[in-house]
PDB file of C-alpha atoms in Angstrom:
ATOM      1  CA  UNK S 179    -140.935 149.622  51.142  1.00 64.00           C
ATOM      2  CA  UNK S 180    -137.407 150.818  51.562  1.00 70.00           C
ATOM      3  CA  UNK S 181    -136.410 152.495  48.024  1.00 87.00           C
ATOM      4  CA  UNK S 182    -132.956 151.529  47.107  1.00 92.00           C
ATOM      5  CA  UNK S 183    -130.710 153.693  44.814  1.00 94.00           C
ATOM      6  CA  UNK S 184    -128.109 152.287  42.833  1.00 96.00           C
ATOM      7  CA  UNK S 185    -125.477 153.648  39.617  1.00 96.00           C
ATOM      8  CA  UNK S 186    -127.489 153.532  36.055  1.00 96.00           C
ATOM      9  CA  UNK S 187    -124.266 151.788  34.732  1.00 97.00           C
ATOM     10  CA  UNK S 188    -120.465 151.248  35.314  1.00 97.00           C
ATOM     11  CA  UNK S 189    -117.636 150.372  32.705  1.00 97.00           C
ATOM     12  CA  UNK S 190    -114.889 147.763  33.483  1.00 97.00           C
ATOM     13  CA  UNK S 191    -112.090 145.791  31.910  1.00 97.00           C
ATOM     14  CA  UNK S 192    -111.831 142.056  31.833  1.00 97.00           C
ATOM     15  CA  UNK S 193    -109.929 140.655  35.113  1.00 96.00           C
ATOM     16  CA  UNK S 194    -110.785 143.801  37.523  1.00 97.00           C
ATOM     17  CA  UNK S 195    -112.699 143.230  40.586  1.00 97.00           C
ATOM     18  CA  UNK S 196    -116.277 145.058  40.609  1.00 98.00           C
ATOM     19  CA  UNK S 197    -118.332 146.625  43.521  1.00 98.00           C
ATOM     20  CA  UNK S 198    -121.668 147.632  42.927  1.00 97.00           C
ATOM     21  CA  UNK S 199    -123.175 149.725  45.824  1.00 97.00           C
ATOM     22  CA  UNK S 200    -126.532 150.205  46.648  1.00 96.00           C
ATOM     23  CA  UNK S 201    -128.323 152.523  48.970  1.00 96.00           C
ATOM     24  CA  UNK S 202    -131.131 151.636  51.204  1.00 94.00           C
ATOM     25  CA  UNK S 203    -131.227 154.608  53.722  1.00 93.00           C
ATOM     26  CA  UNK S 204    -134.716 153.586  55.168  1.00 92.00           C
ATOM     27  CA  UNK S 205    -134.232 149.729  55.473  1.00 92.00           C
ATOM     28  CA  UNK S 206    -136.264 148.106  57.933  1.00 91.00           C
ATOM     29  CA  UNK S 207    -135.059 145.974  60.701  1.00 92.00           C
ATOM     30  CA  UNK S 208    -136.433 142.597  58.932  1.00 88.00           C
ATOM     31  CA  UNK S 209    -135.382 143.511  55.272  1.00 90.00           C
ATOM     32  CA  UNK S 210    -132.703 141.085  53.673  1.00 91.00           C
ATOM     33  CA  UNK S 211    -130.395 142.514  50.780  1.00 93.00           C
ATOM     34  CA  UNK S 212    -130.616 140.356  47.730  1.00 93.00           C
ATOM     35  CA  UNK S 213    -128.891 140.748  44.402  1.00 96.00           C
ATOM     36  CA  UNK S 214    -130.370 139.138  41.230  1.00 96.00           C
ATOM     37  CA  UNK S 215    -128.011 139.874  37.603  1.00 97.00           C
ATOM     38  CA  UNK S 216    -129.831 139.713  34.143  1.00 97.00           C
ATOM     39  CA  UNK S 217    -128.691 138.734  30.721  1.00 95.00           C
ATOM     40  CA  UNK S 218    -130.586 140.351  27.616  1.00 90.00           C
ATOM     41  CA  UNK S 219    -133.483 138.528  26.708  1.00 88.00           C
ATOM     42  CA  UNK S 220    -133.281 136.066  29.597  1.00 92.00           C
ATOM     43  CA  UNK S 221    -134.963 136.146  33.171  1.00 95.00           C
ATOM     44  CA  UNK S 222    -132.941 137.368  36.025  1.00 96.00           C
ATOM     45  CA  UNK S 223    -130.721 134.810  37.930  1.00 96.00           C
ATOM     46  CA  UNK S 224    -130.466 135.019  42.081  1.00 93.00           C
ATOM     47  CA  UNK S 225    -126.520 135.614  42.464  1.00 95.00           C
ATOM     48  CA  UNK S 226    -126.496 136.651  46.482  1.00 95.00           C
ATOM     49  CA  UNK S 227    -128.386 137.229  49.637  1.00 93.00           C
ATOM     50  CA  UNK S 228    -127.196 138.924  53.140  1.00 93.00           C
ATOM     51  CA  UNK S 229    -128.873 140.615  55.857  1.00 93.00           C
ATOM     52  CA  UNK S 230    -125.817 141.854  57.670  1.00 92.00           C
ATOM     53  CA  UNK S 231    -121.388 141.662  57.390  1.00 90.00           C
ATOM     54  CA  UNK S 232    -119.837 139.780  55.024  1.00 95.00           C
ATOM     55  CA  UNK S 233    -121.507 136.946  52.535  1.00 95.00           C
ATOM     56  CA  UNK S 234    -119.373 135.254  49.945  1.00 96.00           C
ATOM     57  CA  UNK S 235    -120.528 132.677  47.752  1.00 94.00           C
ATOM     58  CA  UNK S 236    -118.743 131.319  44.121  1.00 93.00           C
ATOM     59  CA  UNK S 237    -120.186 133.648  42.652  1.00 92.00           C
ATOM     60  CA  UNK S 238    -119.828 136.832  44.609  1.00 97.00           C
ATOM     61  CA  UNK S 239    -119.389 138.621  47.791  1.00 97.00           C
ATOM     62  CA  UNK S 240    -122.005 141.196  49.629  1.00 97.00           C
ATOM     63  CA  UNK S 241    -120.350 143.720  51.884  1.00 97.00           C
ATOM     64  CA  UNK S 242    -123.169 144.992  54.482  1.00 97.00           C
ATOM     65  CA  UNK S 243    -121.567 147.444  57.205  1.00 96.00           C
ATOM     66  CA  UNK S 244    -123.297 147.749  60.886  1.00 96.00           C
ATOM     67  CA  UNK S 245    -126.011 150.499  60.036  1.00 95.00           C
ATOM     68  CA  UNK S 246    -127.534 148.247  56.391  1.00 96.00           C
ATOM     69  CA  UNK S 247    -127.770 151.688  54.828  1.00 95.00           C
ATOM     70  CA  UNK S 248    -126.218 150.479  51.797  1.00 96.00           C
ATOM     71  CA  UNK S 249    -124.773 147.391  50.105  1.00 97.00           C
ATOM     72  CA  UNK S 250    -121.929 146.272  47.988  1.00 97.00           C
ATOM     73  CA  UNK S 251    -122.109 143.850  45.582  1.00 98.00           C
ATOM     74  CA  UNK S 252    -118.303 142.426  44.566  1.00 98.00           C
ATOM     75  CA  UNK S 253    -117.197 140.220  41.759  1.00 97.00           C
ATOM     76  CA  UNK S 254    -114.190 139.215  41.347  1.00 94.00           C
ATOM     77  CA  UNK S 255    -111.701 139.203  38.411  1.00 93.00           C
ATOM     78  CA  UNK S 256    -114.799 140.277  35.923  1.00 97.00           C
ATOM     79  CA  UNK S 257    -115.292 138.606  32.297  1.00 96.00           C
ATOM     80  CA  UNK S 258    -116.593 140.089  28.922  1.00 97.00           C
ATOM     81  CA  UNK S 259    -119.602 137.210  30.287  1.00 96.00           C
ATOM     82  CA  UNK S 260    -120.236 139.218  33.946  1.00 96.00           C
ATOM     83  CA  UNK S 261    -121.774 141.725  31.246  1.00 97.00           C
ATOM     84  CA  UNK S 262    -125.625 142.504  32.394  1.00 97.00           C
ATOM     85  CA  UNK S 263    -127.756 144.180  34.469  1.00 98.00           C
ATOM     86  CA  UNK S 264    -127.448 143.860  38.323  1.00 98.00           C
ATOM     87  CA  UNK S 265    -130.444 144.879  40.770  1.00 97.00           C
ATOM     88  CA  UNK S 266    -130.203 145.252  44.185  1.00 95.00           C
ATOM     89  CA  UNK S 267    -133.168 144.547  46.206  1.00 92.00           C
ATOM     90  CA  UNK S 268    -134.414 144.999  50.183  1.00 91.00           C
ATOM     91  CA  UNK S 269    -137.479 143.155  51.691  1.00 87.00           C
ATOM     92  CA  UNK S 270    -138.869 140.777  54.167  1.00 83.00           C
ATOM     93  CA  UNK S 271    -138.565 137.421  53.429  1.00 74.00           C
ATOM     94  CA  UNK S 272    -142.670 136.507  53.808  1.00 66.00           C
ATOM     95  CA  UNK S 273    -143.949 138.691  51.275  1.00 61.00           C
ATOM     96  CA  UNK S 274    -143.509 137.809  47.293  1.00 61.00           C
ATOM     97  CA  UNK S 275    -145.039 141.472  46.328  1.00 60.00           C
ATOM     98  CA  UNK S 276    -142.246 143.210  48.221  1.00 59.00           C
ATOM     99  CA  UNK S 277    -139.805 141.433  46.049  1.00 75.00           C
ATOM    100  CA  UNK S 278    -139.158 144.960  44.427  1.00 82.00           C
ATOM    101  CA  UNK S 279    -136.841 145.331  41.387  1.00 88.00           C
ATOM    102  CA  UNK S 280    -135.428 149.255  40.342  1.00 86.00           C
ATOM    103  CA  UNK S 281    -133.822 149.996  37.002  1.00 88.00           C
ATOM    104  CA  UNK S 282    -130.663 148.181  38.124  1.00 95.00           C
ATOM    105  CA  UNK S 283    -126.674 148.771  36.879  1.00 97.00           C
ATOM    106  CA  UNK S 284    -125.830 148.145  33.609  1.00 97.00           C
ATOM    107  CA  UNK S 285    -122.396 146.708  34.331  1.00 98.00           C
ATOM    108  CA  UNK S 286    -120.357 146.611  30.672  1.00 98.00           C
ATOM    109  CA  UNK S 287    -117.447 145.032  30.942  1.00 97.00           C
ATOM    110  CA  UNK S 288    -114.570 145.524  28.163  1.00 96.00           C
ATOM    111  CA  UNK S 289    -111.618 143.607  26.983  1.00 94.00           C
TER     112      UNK S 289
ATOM    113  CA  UNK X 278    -134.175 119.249  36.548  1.00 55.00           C
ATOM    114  CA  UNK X 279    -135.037 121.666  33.056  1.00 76.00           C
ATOM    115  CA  UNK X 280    -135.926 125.006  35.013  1.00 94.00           C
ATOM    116  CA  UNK X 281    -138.322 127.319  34.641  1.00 96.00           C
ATOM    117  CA  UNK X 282    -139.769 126.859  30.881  1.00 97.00           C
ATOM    118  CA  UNK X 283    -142.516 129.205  29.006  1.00 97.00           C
ATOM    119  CA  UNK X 284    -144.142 129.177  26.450  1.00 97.00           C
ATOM    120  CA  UNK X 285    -144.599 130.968  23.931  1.00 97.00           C
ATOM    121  CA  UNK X 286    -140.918 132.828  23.458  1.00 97.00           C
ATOM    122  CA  UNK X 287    -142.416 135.459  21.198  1.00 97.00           C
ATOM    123  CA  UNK X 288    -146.653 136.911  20.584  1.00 98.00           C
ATOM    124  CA  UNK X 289    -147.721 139.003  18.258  1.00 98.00           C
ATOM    125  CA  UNK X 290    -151.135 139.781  18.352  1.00 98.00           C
ATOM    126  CA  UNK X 291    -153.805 142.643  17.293  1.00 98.00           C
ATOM    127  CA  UNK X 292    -154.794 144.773  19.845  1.00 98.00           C
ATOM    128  CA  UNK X 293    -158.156 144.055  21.403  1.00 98.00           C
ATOM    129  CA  UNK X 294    -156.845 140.056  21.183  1.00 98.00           C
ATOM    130  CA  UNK X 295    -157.092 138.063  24.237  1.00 98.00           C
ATOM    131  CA  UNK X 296    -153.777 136.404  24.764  1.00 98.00           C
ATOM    132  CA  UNK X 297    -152.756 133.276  27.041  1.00 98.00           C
ATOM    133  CA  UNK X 298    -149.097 132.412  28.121  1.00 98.00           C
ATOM    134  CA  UNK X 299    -147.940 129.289  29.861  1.00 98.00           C
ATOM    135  CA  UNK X 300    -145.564 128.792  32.902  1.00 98.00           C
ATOM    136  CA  UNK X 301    -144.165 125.792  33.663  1.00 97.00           C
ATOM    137  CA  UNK X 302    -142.193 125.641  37.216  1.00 96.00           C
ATOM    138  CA  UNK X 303    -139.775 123.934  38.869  1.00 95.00           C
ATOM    139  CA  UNK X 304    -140.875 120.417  39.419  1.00 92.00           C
ATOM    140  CA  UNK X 305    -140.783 120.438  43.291  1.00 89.00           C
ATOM    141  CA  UNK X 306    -141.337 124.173  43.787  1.00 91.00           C
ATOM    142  CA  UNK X 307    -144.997 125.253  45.581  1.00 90.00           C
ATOM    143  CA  UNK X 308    -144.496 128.874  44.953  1.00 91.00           C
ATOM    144  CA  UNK X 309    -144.893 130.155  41.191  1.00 94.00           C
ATOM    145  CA  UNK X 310    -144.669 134.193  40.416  1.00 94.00           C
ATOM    146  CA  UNK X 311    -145.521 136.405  37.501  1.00 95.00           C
ATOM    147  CA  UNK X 312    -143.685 139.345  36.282  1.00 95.00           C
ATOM    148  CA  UNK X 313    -143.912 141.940  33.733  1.00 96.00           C
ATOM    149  CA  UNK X 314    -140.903 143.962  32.521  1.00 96.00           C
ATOM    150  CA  UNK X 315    -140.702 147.053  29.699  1.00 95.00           C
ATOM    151  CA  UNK X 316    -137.775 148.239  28.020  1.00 91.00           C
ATOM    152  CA  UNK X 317    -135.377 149.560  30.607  1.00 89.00           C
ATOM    153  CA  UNK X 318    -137.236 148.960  33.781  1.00 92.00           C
ATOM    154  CA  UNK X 319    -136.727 145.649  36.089  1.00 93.00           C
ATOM    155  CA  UNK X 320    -139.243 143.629  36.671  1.00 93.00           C
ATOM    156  CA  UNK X 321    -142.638 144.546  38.303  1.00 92.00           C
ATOM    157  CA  UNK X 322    -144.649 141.908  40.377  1.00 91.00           C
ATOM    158  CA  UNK X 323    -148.112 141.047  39.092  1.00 94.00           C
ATOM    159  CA  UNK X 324    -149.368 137.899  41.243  1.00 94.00           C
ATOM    160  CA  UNK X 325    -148.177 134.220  43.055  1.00 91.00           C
ATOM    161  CA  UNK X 326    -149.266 131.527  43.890  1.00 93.00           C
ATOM    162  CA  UNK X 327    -148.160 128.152  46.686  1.00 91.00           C
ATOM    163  CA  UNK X 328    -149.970 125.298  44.921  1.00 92.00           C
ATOM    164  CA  UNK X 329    -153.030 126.547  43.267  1.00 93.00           C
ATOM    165  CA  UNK X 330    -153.749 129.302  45.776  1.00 93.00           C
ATOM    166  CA  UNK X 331    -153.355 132.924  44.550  1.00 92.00           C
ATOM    167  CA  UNK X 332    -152.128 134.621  47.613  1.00 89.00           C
ATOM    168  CA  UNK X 333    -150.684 137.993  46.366  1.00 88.00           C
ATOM    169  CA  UNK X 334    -151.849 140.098  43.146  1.00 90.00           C
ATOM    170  CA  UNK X 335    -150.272 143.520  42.576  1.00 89.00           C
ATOM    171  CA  UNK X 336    -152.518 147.121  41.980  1.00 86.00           C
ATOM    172  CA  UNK X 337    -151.014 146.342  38.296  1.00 79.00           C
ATOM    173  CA  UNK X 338    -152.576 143.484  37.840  1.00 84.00           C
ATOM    174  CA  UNK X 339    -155.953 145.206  36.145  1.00 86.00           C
ATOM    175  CA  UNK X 340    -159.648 142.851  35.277  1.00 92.00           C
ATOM    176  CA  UNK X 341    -158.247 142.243  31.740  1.00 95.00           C
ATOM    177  CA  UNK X 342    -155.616 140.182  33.557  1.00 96.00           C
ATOM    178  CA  UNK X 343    -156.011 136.847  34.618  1.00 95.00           C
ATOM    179  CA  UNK X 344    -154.052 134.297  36.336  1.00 96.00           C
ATOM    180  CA  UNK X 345    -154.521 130.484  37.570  1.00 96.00           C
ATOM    181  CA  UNK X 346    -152.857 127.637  38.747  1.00 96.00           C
ATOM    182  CA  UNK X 347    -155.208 124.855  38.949  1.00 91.00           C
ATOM    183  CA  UNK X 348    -153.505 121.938  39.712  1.00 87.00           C
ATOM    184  CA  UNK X 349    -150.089 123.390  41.762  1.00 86.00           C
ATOM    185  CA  UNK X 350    -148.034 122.784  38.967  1.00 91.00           C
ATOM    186  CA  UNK X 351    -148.421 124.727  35.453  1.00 96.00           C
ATOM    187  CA  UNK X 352    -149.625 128.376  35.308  1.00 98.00           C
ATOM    188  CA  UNK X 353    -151.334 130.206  33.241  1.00 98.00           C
ATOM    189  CA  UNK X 354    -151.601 134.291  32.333  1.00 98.00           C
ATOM    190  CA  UNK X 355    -154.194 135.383  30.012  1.00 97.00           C
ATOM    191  CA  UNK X 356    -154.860 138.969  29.359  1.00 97.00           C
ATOM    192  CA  UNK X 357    -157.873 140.149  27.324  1.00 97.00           C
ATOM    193  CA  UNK X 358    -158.845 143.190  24.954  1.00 97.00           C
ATOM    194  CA  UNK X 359    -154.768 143.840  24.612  1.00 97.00           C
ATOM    195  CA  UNK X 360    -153.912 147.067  24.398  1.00 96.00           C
ATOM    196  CA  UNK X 361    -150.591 148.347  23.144  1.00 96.00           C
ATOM    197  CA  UNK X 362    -149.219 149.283  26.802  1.00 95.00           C
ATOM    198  CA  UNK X 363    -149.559 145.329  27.394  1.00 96.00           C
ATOM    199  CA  UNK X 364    -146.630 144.834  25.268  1.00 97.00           C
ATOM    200  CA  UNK X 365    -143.474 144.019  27.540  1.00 97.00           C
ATOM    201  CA  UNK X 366    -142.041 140.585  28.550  1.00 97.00           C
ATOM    202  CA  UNK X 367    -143.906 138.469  30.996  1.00 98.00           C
ATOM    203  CA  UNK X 368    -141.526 137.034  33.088  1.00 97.00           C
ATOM    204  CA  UNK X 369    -142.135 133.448  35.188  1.00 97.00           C
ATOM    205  CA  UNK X 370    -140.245 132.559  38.561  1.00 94.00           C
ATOM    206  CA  UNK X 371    -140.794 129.481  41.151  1.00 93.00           C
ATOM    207  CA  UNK X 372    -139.396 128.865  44.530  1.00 90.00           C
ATOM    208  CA  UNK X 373    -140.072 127.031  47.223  1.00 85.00           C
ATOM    209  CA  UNK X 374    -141.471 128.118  50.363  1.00 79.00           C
ATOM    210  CA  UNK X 375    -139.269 129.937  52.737  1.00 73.00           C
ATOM    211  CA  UNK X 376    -136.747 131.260  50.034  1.00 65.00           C
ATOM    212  CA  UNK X 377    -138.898 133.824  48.546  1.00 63.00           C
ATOM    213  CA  UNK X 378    -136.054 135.897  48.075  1.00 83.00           C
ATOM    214  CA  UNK X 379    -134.488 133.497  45.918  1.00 87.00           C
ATOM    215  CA  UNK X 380    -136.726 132.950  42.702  1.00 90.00           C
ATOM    216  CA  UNK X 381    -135.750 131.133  39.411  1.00 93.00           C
ATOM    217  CA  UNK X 382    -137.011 132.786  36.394  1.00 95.00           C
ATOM    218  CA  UNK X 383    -137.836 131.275  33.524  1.00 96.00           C
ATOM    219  CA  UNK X 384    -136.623 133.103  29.381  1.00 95.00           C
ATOM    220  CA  UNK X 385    -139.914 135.196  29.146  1.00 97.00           C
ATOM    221  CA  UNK X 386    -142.912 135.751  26.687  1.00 98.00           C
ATOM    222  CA  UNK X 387    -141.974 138.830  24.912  1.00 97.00           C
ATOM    223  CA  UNK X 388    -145.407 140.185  24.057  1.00 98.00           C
ATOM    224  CA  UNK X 389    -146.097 142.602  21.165  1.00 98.00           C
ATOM    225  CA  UNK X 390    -149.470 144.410  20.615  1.00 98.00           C
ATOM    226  CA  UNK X 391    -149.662 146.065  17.366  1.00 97.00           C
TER     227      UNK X 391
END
């Protein structure tokens, strides 16, 4: 299972633009890069998924440069609501047990 | 479409208690997951299912642990003889096939052994 690493937590103030990185150094050739966010007391919510480049959705964008050793997550112009915890994940599509969360960021972001 | 529902929110229960939480999916979703999360920690796979087949269960998922799906639609988690390391939140997702990556999770039963 490739082990990602990613900040404990990051500060921000409302209307900045965010990236969250994430390192996968040992990522494996069929491994997608997903990104799930979580509210307190709620289940986590699917924001974005990539396996290489540039994805952008409404939500987000993933930044994924030529060698996959590491991710960044981007959101844009932040709110007091973009406020959770944000886990980056790597794994093969086939396999629900590889669906591997870590500790996450604790993004806080402040007026 | 209402999402992932569960049921209960909230269990409080004695230790040595057998406990049984309910999962309702995504209507049209084949694929229903269980997860268990502590304080500060994401969450950690315990088992799925597609329809009422239990393909995958996790090293964490000890004998006091049970999981079924009879039908394909509901789910059910039941753990016996609690023991205070059981309390966490048991998370539900559901997905259909081919977009495992991309679960919907349902609020939670936040489980307390006392």
């Amino acid at each position: 299972l490739a082990k990602t690493t990613q900040p404990i937590s990051m500060d921000s103030y409302e209307g900045q633009e965010v990236n969250i990185t994430c390192s996968h150094n040992n990522i494996a050739t069929n491994d997608y890069i997903t990104w799930y966010q979580q509210f307190p007391s709620q289940g986590p919510r699917f924001i974005i998924q990539g396996y290489k480049t540039k994805v952008t959705n409404e939500v987000a964008s993933l930044f994924i440069p030529a060698d996959r050793k590491s991710s960044t997550l981007s959101l844009p112009r932040v709110s007091l609501s973009d406020t959770a915890v944000y886990y980056c994940l790597v794994g093969p599509s086939g396999s629900a047990r590889q669906l591997t969360f870590g500790s996450g960021t604790q993004l806080t972001v402040l007026p | 479409d209402t999402g992932v529902s569960q049921d209960p929110r909230h269990k409080i229960t004695k230790r040595g208690q057998n406990v049984t939480f309910r999962c309702d999916p995504i209507s049209e979703h084949n694929r229903l997951y269980w997860y268990r999360q502590t304080l500060g920690q994401g969450p950690e796979f315990l088992t799925y299912f597609q329809n009422e087949a239990q393909l995958e269960k996790s090293r964490l998922l000890s004998d006091r642990f049970s999981a079924e799906r009879p039908k394909g639609s509901f789910s059910t988690l039941e753990i016996q003889r609690t023991e205070q390391g059981d309390s966490a939140m048991y998370l539900c997702a559901s997905s259909l096939v081919g977009t495992t990556r991309e679960q919907y999770f349902g609020p939670g039963t936040r489980l307390t052994v006392t």
